[in-house]
Coordinates of C-alpha atoms and ligand atoms in Angstrom, one line a residue:
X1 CA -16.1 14.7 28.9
X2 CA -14.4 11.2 29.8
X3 CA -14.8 8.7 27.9
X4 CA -12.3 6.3 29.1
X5 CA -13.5 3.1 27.5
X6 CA -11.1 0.9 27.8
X7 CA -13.2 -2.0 29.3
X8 CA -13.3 -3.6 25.7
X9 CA -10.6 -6.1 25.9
X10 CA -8.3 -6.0 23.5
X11 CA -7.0 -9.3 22.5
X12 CA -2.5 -9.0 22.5
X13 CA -1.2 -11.1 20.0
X14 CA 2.5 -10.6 19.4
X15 CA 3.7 -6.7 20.6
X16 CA 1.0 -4.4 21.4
X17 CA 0.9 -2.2 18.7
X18 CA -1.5 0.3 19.7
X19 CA -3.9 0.6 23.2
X20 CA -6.6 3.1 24.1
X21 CA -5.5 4.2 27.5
X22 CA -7.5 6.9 29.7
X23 CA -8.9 9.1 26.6
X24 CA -5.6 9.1 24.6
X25 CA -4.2 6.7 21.9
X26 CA -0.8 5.2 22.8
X27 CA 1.5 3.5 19.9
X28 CA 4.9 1.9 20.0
X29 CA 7.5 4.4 19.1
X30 CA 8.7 2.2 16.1
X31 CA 11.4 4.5 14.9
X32 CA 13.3 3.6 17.9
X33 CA 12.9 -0.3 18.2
X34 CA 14.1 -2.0 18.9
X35 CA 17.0 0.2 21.0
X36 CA 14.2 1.7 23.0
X37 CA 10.8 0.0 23.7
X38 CA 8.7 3.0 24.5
X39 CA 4.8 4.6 24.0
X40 CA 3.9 7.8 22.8
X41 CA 0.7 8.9 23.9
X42 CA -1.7 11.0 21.2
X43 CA -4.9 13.1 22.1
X44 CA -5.1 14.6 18.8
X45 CA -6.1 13.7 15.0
X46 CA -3.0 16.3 14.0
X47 CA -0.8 14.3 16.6
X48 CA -1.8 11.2 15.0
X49 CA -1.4 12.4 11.6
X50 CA 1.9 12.9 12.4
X51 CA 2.8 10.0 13.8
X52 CA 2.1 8.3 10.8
X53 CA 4.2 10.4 7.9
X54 CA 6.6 10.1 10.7
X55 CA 6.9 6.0 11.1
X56 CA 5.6 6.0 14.4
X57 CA 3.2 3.8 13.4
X58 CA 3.3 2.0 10.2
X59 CA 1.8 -1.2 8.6
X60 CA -0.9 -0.7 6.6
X61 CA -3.6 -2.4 8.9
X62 CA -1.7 -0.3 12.1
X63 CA -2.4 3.0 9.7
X64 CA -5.9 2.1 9.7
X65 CA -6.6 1.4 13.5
X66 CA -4.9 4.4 14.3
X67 CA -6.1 6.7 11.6
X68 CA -10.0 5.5 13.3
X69 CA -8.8 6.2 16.9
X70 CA -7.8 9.7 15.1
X71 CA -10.9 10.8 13.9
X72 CA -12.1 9.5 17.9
X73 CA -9.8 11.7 19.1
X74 CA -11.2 15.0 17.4
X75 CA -14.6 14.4 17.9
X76 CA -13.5 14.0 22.0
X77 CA -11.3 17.3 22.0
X78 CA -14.4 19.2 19.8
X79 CA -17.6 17.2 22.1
X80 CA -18.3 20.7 23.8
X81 CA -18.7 22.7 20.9
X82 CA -22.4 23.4 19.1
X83 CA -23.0 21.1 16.3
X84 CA -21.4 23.1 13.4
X85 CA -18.1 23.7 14.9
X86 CA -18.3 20.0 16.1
X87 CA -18.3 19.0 12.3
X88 CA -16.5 21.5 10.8
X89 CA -13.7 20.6 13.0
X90 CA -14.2 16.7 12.1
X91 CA -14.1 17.3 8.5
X92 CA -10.3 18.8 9.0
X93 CA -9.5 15.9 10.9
X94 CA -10.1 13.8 8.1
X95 CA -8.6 15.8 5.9
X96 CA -5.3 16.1 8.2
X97 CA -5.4 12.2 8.1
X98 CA -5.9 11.3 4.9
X99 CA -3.2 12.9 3.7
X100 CA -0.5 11.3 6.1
X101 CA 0.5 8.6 4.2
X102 CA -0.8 7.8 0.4
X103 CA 0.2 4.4 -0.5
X104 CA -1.8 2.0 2.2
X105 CA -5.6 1.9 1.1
X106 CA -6.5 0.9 5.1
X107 CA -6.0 4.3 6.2
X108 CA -8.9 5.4 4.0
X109 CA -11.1 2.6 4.1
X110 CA -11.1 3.3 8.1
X111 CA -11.7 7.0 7.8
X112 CA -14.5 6.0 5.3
X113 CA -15.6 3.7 7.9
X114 CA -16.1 6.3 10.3
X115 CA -17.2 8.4 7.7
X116 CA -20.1 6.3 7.7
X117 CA -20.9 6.0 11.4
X118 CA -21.5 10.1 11.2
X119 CA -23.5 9.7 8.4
X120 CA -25.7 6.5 9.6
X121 CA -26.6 8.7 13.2
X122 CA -27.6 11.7 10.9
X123 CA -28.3 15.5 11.2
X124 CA -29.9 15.2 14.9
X125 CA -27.1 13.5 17.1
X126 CA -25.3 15.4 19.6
X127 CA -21.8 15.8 19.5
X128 CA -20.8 13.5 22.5
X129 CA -23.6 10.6 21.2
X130 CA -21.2 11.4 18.0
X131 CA -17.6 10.8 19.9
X132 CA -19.0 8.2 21.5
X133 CA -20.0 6.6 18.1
X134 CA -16.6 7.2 17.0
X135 CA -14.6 5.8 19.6
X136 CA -16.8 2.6 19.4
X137 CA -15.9 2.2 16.1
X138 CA -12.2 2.5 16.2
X139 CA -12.2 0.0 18.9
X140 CA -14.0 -1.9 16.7
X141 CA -11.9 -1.8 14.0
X142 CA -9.0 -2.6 16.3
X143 CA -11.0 -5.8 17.3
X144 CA -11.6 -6.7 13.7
X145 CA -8.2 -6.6 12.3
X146 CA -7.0 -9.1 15.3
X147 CA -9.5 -11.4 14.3
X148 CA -9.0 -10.7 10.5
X149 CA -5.1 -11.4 11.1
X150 CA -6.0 -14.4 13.0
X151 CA -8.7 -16.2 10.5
X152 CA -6.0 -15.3 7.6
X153 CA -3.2 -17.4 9.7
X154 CA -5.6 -20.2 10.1
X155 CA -6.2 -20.1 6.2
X156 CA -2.2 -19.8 5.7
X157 CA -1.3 -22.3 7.9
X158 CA -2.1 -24.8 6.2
X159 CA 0.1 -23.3 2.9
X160 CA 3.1 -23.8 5.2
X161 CA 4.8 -27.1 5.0
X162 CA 6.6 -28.5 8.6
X163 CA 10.1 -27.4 8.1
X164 CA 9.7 -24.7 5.8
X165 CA 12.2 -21.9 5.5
X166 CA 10.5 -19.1 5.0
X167 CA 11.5 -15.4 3.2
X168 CA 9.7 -12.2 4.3
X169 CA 10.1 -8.9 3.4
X170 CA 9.6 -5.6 5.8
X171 CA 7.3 -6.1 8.9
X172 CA 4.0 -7.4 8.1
X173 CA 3.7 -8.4 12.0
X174 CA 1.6 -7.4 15.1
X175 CA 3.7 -4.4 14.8
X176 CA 2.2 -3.7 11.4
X177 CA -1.2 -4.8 12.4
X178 CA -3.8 -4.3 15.8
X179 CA -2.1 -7.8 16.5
X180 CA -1.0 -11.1 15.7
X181 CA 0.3 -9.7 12.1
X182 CA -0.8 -10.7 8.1
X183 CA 2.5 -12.1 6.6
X184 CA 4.2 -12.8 10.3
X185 CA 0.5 -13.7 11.5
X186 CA 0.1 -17.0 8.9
X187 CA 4.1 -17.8 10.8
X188 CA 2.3 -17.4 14.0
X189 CA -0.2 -19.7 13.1
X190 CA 1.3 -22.5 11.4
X191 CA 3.7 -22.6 14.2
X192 CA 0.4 -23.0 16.8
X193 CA -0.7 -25.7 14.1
X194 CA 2.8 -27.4 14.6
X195 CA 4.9 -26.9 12.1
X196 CA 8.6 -26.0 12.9
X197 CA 9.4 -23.6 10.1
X198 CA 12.5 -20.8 9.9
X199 CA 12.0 -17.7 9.3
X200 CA 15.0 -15.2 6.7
X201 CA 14.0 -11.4 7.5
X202 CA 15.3 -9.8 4.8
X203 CA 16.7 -6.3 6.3
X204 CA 14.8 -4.0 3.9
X205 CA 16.9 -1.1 3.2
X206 CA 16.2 2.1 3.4
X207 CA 13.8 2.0 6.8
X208 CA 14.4 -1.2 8.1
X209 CA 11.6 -3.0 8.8
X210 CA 12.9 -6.1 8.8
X211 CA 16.3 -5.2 10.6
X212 CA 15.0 -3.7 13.0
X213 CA 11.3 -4.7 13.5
X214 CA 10.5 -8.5 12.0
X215 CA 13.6 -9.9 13.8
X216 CA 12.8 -8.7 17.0
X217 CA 9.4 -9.2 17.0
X218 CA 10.1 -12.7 16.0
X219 CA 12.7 -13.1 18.9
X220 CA 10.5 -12.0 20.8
X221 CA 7.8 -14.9 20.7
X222 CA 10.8 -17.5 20.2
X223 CA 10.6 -18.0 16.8
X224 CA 13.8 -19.1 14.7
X225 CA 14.8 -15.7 12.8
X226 CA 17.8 -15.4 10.6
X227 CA 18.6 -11.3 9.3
X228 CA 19.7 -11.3 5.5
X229 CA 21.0 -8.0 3.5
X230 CA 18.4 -7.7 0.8
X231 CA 20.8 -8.5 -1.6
X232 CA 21.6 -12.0 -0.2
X233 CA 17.8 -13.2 -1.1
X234 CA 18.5 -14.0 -4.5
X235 CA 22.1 -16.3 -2.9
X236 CA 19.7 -18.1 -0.6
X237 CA 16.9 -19.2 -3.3
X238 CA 19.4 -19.9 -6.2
X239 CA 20.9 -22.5 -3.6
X240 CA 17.2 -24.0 -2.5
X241 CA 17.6 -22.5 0.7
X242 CA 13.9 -21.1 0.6
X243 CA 10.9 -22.9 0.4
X244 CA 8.5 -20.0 0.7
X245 CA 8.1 -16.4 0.2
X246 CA 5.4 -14.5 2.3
X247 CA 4.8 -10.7 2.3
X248 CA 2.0 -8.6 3.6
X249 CA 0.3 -5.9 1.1
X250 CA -0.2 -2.0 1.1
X251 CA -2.8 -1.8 -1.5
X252 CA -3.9 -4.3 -4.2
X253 CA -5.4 -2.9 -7.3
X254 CA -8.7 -5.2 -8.6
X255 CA -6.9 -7.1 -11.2
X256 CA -4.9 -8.2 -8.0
X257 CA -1.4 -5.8 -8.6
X258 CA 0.1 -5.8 -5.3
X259 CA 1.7 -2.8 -3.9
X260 CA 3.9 -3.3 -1.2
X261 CA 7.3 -2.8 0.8
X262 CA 10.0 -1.4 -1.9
X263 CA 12.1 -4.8 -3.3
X264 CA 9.2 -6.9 -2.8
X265 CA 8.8 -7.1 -6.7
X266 CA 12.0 -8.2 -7.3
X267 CA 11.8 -11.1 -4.7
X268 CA 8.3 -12.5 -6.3
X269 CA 10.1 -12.2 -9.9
X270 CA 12.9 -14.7 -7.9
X271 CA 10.8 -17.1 -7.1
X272 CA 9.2 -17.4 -10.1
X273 CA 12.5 -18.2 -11.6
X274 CA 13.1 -20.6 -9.3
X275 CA 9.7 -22.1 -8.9
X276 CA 9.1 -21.9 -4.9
X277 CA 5.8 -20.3 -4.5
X278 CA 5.0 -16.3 -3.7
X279 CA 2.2 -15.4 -0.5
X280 CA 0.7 -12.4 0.0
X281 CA -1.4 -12.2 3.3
X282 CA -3.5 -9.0 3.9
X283 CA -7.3 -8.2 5.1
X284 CA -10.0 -7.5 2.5
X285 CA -9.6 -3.7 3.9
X286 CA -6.0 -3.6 1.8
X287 CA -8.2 -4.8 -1.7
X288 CA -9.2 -1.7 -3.3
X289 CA -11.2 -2.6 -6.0
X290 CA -11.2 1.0 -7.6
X291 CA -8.1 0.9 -9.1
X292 CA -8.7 -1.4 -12.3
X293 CA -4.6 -2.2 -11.9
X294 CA -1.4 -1.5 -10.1
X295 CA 0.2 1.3 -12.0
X296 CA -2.8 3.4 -10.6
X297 CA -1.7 2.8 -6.6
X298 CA 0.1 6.0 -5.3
X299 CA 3.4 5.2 -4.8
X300 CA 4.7 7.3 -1.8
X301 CA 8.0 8.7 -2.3
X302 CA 9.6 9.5 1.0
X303 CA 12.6 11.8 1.9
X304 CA 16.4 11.7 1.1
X305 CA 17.4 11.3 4.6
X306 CA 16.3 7.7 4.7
X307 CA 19.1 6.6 1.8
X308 CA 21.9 8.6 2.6
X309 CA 22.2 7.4 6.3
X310 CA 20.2 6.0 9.1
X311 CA 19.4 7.2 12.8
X312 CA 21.6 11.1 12.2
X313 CA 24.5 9.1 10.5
X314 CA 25.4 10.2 7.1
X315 CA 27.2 7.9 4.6
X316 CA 26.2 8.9 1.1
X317 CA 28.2 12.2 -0.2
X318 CA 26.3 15.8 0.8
X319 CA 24.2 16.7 -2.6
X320 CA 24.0 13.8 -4.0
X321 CA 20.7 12.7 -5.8
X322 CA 18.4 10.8 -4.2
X323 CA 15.4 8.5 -5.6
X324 CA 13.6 6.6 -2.6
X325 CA 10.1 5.0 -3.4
X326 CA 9.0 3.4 -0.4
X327 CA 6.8 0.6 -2.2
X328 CA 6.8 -1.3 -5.6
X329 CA 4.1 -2.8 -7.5
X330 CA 4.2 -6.9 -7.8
X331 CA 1.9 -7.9 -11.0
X332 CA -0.6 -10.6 -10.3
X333 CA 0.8 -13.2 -12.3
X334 CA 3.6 -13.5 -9.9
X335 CA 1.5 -14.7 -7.3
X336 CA 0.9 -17.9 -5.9
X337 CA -1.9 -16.9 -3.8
X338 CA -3.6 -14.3 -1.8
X339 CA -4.3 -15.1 1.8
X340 CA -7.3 -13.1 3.4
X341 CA -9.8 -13.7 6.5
X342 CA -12.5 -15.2 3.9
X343 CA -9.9 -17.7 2.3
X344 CA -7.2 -18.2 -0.1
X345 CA -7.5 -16.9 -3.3
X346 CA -4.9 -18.9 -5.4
X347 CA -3.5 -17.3 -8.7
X348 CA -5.8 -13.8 -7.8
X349 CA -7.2 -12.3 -10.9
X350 CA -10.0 -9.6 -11.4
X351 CA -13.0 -11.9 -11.4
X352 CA -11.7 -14.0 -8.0
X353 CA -10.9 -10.2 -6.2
X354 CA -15.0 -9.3 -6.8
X355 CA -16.2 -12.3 -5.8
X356 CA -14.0 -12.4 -2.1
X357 CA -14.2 -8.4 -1.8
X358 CA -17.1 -6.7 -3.9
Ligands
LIG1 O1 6.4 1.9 5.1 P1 5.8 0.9 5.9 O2 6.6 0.3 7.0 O3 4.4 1.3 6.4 O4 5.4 -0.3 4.9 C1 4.8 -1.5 5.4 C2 4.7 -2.6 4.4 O5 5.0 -2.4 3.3 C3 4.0 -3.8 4.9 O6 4.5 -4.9 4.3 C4 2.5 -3.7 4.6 O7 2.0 -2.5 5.2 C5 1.8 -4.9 5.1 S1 1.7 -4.8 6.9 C6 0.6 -6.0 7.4

């Protein structure tokens, strides 16, 4: 069966991220940028369950959209099988999916939202009324996130002063998003508004995010990017040379915990101490408002490899011991402000996180 709708138009804000092309999912390789611009084409969930545990993808938003297109993809490889089979085989696709990656809540709030679009058609549809119910939905999730990242700049924009020198940590872009980006996404848009700001990518050891994706993604679209080793944040904000910090999120817990990028905590405790002011920009899918606080997120704990050299080179000694935690938890109190599609939720607290999200 062809499906082949690609006559949605997807809005491209910043890199293209991911794109439905001719009944297949194509991402950026992002393990490879920025040596090597390339796509990878998918036309499986277990293809795209891989590509996320392997970095292909990453972003918490980009999880999502491509954890949706996923589940599309099953239900268009199983659409000539009887019903049962049909479902059967859908229900391993989630399960392959959902356990890809644990930390980002957006990769199970979009399986949940497909989740629903089976349950809402009910016991009678046919499996191809089903795929094409699925496939609908990831594009519309893919739609969503664009606009989400886009009403969040407009919001953040106006947090960003003309001038401003800004801190991010990892890549909370359109490479981390369907487009236009959270953290990178307010930068976006307060440079539309007109402000002339700067932008320190911190290189955020051990993957590289910011190294590797931020500052090219920044460069680009033009935008002024300066690479710091992590370790030269604390340098630039003891001299005043930072006006802002502005992060993206993985999960936040109810009480408004943030868990995100490993060394992200350390850089909100740093502005605290010297009083410049700590953003986090992420859709209402990253709130997860089961989790009563932060030390209930999964924290994913990836493999050695990652710390003891990059890209085949080794540096650290063979056998050593190796403790890599790919995210940290940032308590609420250290934050200035949440920035989502619905508004900016200064000083985010338990009571502030029902009323935006519940
Ligand atoms: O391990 P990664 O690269 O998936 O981690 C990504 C981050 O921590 C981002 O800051 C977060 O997902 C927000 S992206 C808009």
């Amino acid at each position: 069966m062809k499906l082949g709708d690609t006559s949605r138009a997807q809005p491209v804000t910043g890199v293209e991220t991911l794109r439905w092309r001719d009944d297949a999912l194509e991402m950026i390789d992002q393990r490879v940028l920025p040596m090597k611009t390339a796509f990878l084409r998918y036309d499986s969930a277990e293809g795209v369950a891989d590509a996320i545990r392997s970095m292909v993808v990453r972003g918490a938003p980009a999880i999502g959209c491509a954890a949706a297109y996923g589940i599309a993809l099953a239900a268009l490889a199983l659409s000539r099988q009887p019903r049962g089979a049909f479902l059967e085989g859908l229900e391993a696709a989630f399960r392959i999916l959902a356990a890809s990656r644990p930390t980002a809540v957006n990769l199970s709030w979009a399986l949940d939202r497909q989740r629903r679009v089976l349950d809402s058609l009910g016991a009678a549809a046919a499996p191809a009324a089903l795929t094409r119910a699925l496939l609908t939905e990831a594009h519309v999730i893919l739609a969503e996130d664009i606009e989400a990242n886009r009403a969040m700049g407009g919001y953040g924009a106006a947090l960003v002063p003309d001038q401003a020198r800004i801190l991010t940590h990892c890549n909370a872009g359109a490479l981390a998003t369907a487009g236009h980006g959270t953290a990178l996404g307010v930068i976006r848009s307060a440079i539309e508004a007109g402000r002339r700001v700067t932008v320190f990518a911190d290189e955020t050891r051990p993957f590289l995010q910011g190294a590797r994706l931020t500052a090219w993604e920044l460069m680009q679209d033009g935008i002024p990017v300066t690479l710091i080793a992590d370790s030269a944040a604390g340098l630039l904000l003891s001299r005043g040379e930072i006006d802002l910090i502005i992060v993206g999120a993985d999960r936040v817990a109810a009480n408004g915990d943030v868990a995100n990028k490993i060394g992200t905590y350390p850089l909100a405790v740093m502005a605290q101490r010297h009083g410049i002011p700590f953003y986090v920009a992420c859709p209402l899918s990253t709130i997860d408002l089961t989790l009563r606080h932060g030390g209930l997120i999964p924290i994913e704990e990836r493999g050695p490899d990652e710390v003891t050299g990059f890209g085949g080179q080794r540096w650290a000694p063979q056998g050593v011991a190796v403790c890599n935690p790919a995210f940290d938890v940032t308590p609420a109190g250290l934050i200035s402000a949440l920035i989502t599609e619905r508004g900016v939720v200064p000083r985010p607290d338990r009571q502030k996180l029902r009323a935006i999200a519940g």
